[in-house]
GROMACS .gro file of C-alpha atoms in nm:
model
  216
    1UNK     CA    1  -3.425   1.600  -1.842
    2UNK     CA    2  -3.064   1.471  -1.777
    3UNK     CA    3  -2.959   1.239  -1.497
    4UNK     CA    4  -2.709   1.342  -1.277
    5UNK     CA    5  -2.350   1.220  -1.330
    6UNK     CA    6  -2.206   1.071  -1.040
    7UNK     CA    7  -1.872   1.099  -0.965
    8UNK     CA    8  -1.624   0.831  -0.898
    9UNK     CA    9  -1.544   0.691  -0.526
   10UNK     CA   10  -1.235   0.851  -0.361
   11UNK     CA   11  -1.014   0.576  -0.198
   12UNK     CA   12  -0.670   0.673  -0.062
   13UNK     CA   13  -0.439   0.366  -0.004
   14UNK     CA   14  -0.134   0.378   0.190
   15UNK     CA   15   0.081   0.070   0.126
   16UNK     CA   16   0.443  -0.037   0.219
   17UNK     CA   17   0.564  -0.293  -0.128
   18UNK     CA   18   0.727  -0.528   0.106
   19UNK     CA   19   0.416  -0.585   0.313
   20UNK     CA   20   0.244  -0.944   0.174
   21UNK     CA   21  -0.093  -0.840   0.386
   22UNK     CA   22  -0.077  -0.512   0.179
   23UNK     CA   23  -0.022  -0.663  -0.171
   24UNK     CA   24  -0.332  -0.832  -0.061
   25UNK     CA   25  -0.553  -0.557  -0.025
   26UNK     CA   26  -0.432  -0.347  -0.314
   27UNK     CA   27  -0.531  -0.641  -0.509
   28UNK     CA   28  -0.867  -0.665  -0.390
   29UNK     CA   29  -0.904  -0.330  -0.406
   30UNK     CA   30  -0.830  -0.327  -0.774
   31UNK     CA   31  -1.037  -0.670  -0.820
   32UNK     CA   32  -1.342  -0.424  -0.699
   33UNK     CA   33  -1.261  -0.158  -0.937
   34UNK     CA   34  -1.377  -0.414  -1.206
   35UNK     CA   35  -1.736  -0.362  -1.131
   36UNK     CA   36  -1.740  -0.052  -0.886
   37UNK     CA   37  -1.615   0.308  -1.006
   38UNK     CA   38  -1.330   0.424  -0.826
   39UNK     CA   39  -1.100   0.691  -0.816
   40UNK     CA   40  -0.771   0.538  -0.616
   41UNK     CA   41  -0.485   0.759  -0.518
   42UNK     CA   42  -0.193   0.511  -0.425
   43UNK     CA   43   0.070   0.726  -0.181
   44UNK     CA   44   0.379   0.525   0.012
   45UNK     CA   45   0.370   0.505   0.385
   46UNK     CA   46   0.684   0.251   0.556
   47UNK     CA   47   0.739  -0.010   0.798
   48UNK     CA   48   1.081   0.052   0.834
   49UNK     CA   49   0.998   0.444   0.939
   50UNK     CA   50   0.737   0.273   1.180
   51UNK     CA   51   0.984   0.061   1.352
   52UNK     CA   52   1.282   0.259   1.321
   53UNK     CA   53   1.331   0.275   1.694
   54UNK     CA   54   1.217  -0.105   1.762
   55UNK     CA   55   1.424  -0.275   1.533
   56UNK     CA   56   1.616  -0.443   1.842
   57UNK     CA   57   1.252  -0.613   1.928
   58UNK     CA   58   1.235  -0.779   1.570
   59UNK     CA   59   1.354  -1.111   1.451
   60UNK     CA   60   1.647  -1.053   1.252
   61UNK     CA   61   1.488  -1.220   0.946
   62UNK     CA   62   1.209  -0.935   0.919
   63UNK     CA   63   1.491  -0.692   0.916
   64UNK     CA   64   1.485  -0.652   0.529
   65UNK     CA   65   1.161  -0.549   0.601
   66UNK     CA   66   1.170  -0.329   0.852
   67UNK     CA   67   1.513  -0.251   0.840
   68UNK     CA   68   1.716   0.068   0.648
   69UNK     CA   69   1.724  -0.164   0.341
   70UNK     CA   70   1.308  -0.145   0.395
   71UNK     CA   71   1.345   0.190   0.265
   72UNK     CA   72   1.451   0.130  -0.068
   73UNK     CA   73   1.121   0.022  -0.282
   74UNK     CA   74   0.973   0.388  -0.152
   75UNK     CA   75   1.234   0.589  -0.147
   76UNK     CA   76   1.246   0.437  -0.553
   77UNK     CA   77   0.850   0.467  -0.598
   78UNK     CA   78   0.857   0.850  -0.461
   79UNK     CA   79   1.133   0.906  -0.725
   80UNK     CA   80   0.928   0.779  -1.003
   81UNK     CA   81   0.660   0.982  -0.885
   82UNK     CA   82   0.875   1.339  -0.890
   83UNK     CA   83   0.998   1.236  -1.199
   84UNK     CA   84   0.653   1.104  -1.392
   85UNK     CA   85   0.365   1.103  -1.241
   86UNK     CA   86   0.116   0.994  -1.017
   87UNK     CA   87   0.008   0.718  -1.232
   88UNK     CA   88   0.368   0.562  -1.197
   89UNK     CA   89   0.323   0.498  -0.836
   90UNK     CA   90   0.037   0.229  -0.913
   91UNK     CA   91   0.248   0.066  -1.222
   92UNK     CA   92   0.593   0.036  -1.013
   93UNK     CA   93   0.438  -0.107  -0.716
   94UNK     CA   94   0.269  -0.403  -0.921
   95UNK     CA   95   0.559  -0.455  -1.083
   96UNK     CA   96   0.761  -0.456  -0.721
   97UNK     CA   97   0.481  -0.653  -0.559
   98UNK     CA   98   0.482  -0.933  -0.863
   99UNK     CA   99   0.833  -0.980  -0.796
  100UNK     CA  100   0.861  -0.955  -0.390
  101UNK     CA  101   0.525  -1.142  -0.362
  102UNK     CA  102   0.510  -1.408  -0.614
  103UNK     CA  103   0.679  -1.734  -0.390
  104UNK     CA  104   0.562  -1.594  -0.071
  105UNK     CA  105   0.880  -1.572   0.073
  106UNK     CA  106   0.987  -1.280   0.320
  107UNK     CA  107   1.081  -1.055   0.037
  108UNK     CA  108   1.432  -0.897   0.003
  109UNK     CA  109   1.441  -0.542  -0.129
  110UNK     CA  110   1.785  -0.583  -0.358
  111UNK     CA  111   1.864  -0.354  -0.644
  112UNK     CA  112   1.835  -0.571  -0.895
  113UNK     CA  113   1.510  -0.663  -0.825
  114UNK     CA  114   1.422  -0.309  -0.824
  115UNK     CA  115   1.604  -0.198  -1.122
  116UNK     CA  116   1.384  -0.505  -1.289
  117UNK     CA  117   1.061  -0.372  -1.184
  118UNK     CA  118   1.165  -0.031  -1.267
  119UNK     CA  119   1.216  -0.195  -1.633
  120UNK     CA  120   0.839  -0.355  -1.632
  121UNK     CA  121   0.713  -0.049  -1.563
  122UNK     CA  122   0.823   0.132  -1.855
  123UNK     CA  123   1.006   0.383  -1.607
  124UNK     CA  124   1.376   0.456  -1.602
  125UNK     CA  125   1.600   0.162  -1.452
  126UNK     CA  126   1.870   0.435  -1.333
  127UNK     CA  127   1.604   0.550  -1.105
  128UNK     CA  128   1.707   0.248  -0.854
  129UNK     CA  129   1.991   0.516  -0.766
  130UNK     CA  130   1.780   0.664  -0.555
  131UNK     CA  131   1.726   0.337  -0.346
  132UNK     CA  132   2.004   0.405  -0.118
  133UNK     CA  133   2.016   0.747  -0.118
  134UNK     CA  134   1.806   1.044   0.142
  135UNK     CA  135   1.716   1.265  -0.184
  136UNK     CA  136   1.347   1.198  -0.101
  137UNK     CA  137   1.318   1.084   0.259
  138UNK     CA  138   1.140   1.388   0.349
  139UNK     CA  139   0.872   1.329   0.099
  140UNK     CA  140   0.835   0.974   0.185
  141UNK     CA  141   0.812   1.061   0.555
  142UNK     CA  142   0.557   1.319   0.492
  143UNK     CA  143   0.331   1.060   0.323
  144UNK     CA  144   0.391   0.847   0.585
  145UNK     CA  145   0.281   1.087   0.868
  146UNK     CA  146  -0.060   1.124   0.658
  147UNK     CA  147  -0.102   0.768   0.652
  148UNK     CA  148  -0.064   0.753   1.036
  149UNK     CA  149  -0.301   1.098   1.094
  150UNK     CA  150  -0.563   0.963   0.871
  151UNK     CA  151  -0.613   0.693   1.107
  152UNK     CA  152  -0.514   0.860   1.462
  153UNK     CA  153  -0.257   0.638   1.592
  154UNK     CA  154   0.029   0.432   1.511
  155UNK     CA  155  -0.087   0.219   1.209
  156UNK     CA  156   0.110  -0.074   0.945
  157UNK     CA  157   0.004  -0.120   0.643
  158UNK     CA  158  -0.219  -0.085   0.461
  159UNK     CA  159  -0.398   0.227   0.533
  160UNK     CA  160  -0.714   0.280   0.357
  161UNK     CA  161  -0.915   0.599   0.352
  162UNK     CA  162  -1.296   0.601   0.239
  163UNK     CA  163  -1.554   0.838   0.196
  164UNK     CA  164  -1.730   0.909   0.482
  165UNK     CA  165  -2.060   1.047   0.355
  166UNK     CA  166  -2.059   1.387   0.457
  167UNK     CA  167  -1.782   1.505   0.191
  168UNK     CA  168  -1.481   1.361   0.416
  169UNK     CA  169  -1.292   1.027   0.472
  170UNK     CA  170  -1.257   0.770   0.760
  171UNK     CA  171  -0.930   0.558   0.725
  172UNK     CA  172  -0.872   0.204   0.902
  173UNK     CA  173  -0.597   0.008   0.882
  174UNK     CA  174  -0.632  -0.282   0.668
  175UNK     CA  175  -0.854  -0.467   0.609
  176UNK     CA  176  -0.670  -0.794   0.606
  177UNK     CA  177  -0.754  -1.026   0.383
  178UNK     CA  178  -0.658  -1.403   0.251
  179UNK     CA  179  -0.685  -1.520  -0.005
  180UNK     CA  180  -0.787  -1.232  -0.265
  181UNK     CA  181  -1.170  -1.109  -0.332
  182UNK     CA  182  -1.260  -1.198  -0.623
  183UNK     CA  183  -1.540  -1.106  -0.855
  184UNK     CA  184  -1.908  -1.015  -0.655
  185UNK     CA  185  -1.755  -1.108  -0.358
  186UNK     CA  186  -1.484  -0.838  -0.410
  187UNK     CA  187  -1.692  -0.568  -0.464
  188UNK     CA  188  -2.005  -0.671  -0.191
  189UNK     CA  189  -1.690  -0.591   0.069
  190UNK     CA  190  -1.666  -0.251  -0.088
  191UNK     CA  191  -1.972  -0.221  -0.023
  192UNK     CA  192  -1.991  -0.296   0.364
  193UNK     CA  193  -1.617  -0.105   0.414
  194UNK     CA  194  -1.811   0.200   0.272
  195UNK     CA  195  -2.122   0.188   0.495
  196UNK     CA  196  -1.936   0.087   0.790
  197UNK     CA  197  -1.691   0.399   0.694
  198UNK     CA  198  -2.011   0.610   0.696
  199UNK     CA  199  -2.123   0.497   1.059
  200UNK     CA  200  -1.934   0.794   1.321
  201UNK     CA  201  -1.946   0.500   1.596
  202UNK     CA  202  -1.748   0.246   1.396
  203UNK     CA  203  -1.401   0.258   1.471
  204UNK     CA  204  -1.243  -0.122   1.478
  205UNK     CA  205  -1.366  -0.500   1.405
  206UNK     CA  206  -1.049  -0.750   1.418
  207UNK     CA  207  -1.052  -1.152   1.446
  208UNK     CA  208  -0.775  -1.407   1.420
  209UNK     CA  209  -0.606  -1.456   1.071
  210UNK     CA  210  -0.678  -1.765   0.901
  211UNK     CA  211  -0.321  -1.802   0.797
  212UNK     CA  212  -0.061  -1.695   0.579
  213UNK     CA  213  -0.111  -1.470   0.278
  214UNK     CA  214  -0.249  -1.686  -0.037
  215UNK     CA  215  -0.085  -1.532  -0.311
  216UNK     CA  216  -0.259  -1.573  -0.681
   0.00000   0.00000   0.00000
């Protein structure tokens, strides 16, 4: 008699690469891939798209951030996807988020910088072309917009999407998390996110941040 082969856990993760909090979670999220079987489909969403009409109500040193310049890592990681494939999206925003992330400084989105995780990557450096260019602000938009209906309302990043347990998926922004999951720990969290995804009622649990991201 054979068993029955169970198939991997969906996850959908919408992440903006300039986003510390959102490095975060990608991290942990790929800290509980390492004992729990996963299927994760990495798409760009952007803070500067969610802010476009607030940028007046932002400190000017966020505005790299949130600003047109904000643009440029996803407007570059959409590119590589056209171009590739799906799995380039996960490889170019490690690379990205190694090199914005590492000092845990606000991160600036220049080209070289780009072009440099481009290189990592093992993807085309010319691709940073695209960085200041429209040719795929439709398809970064749309992903966007997915991000924000998956959830309901105006959301940062990250997104996350789980399974719901009736064949569907409930997304939540976040979670927020410092410093990174690791090990057990990382995957019992998993855990809880998915049965708290499967409860209809649950829809929001938030407490003050201990602090800046701890980046390791």
């Amino acid at each position: 008699m054979s068993g029955t082969v169970k198939s991997p856990t969906r996850v959908d993760f919408w992440f903006d690469p300039l986003c510390g909090w959102t490095w975060m979670t990608s991290r942990w999220l790929l800290e509980a891939a390492r004992s729990r079987d996963l299927d994760i489909h990495w798409h760009v969403m952007s803070l500067a798209i969610l802010n476009e009409d607030k940028l007046d109500q932002i400190p000017e040193q966020f505005h790299d951030l949130v600003g047109p310049k904000g643009l440029r890592p996803v407007r570059v990681i959409v590119a590589a996807q056209q171009s590739h494939d799906d799995a380039a999206i996960a490889r170019l925003y490690t690379e990205l988020g190694t090199l914005f992330h590492k000092g845990g400084e606000v991160p600036s989105p220049t080209l070289e910088a780009i072009e440099a995780a481009l290189t990592a990557a093992g993807l085309p450096a010319d691709l940073v072309r695209y960085a200041d260019t429209d040719t795929y602000d439709a398809e970064v938009r749309a992903s966007h917009e997915r991000s924000q209906a998956a959830v309901g309302e105006e959301s940062g990043s990250p997104v996350t999407a789980l399974p719901d347990g009736t064949g569907g998926q409930r997304a939540f922004c976040g979670p927020v998390l410092t410093p990174i999951p690791r090990g057990e720990e990382a995957a019992r969290l998993l855990d809880a996110l998915l049965l708290a995804a499967s409860v209809p009622a649950f829809a929001e649990l938030k407490r003050a941040r201990s602090g800046a991201p701890v980046f390791d």
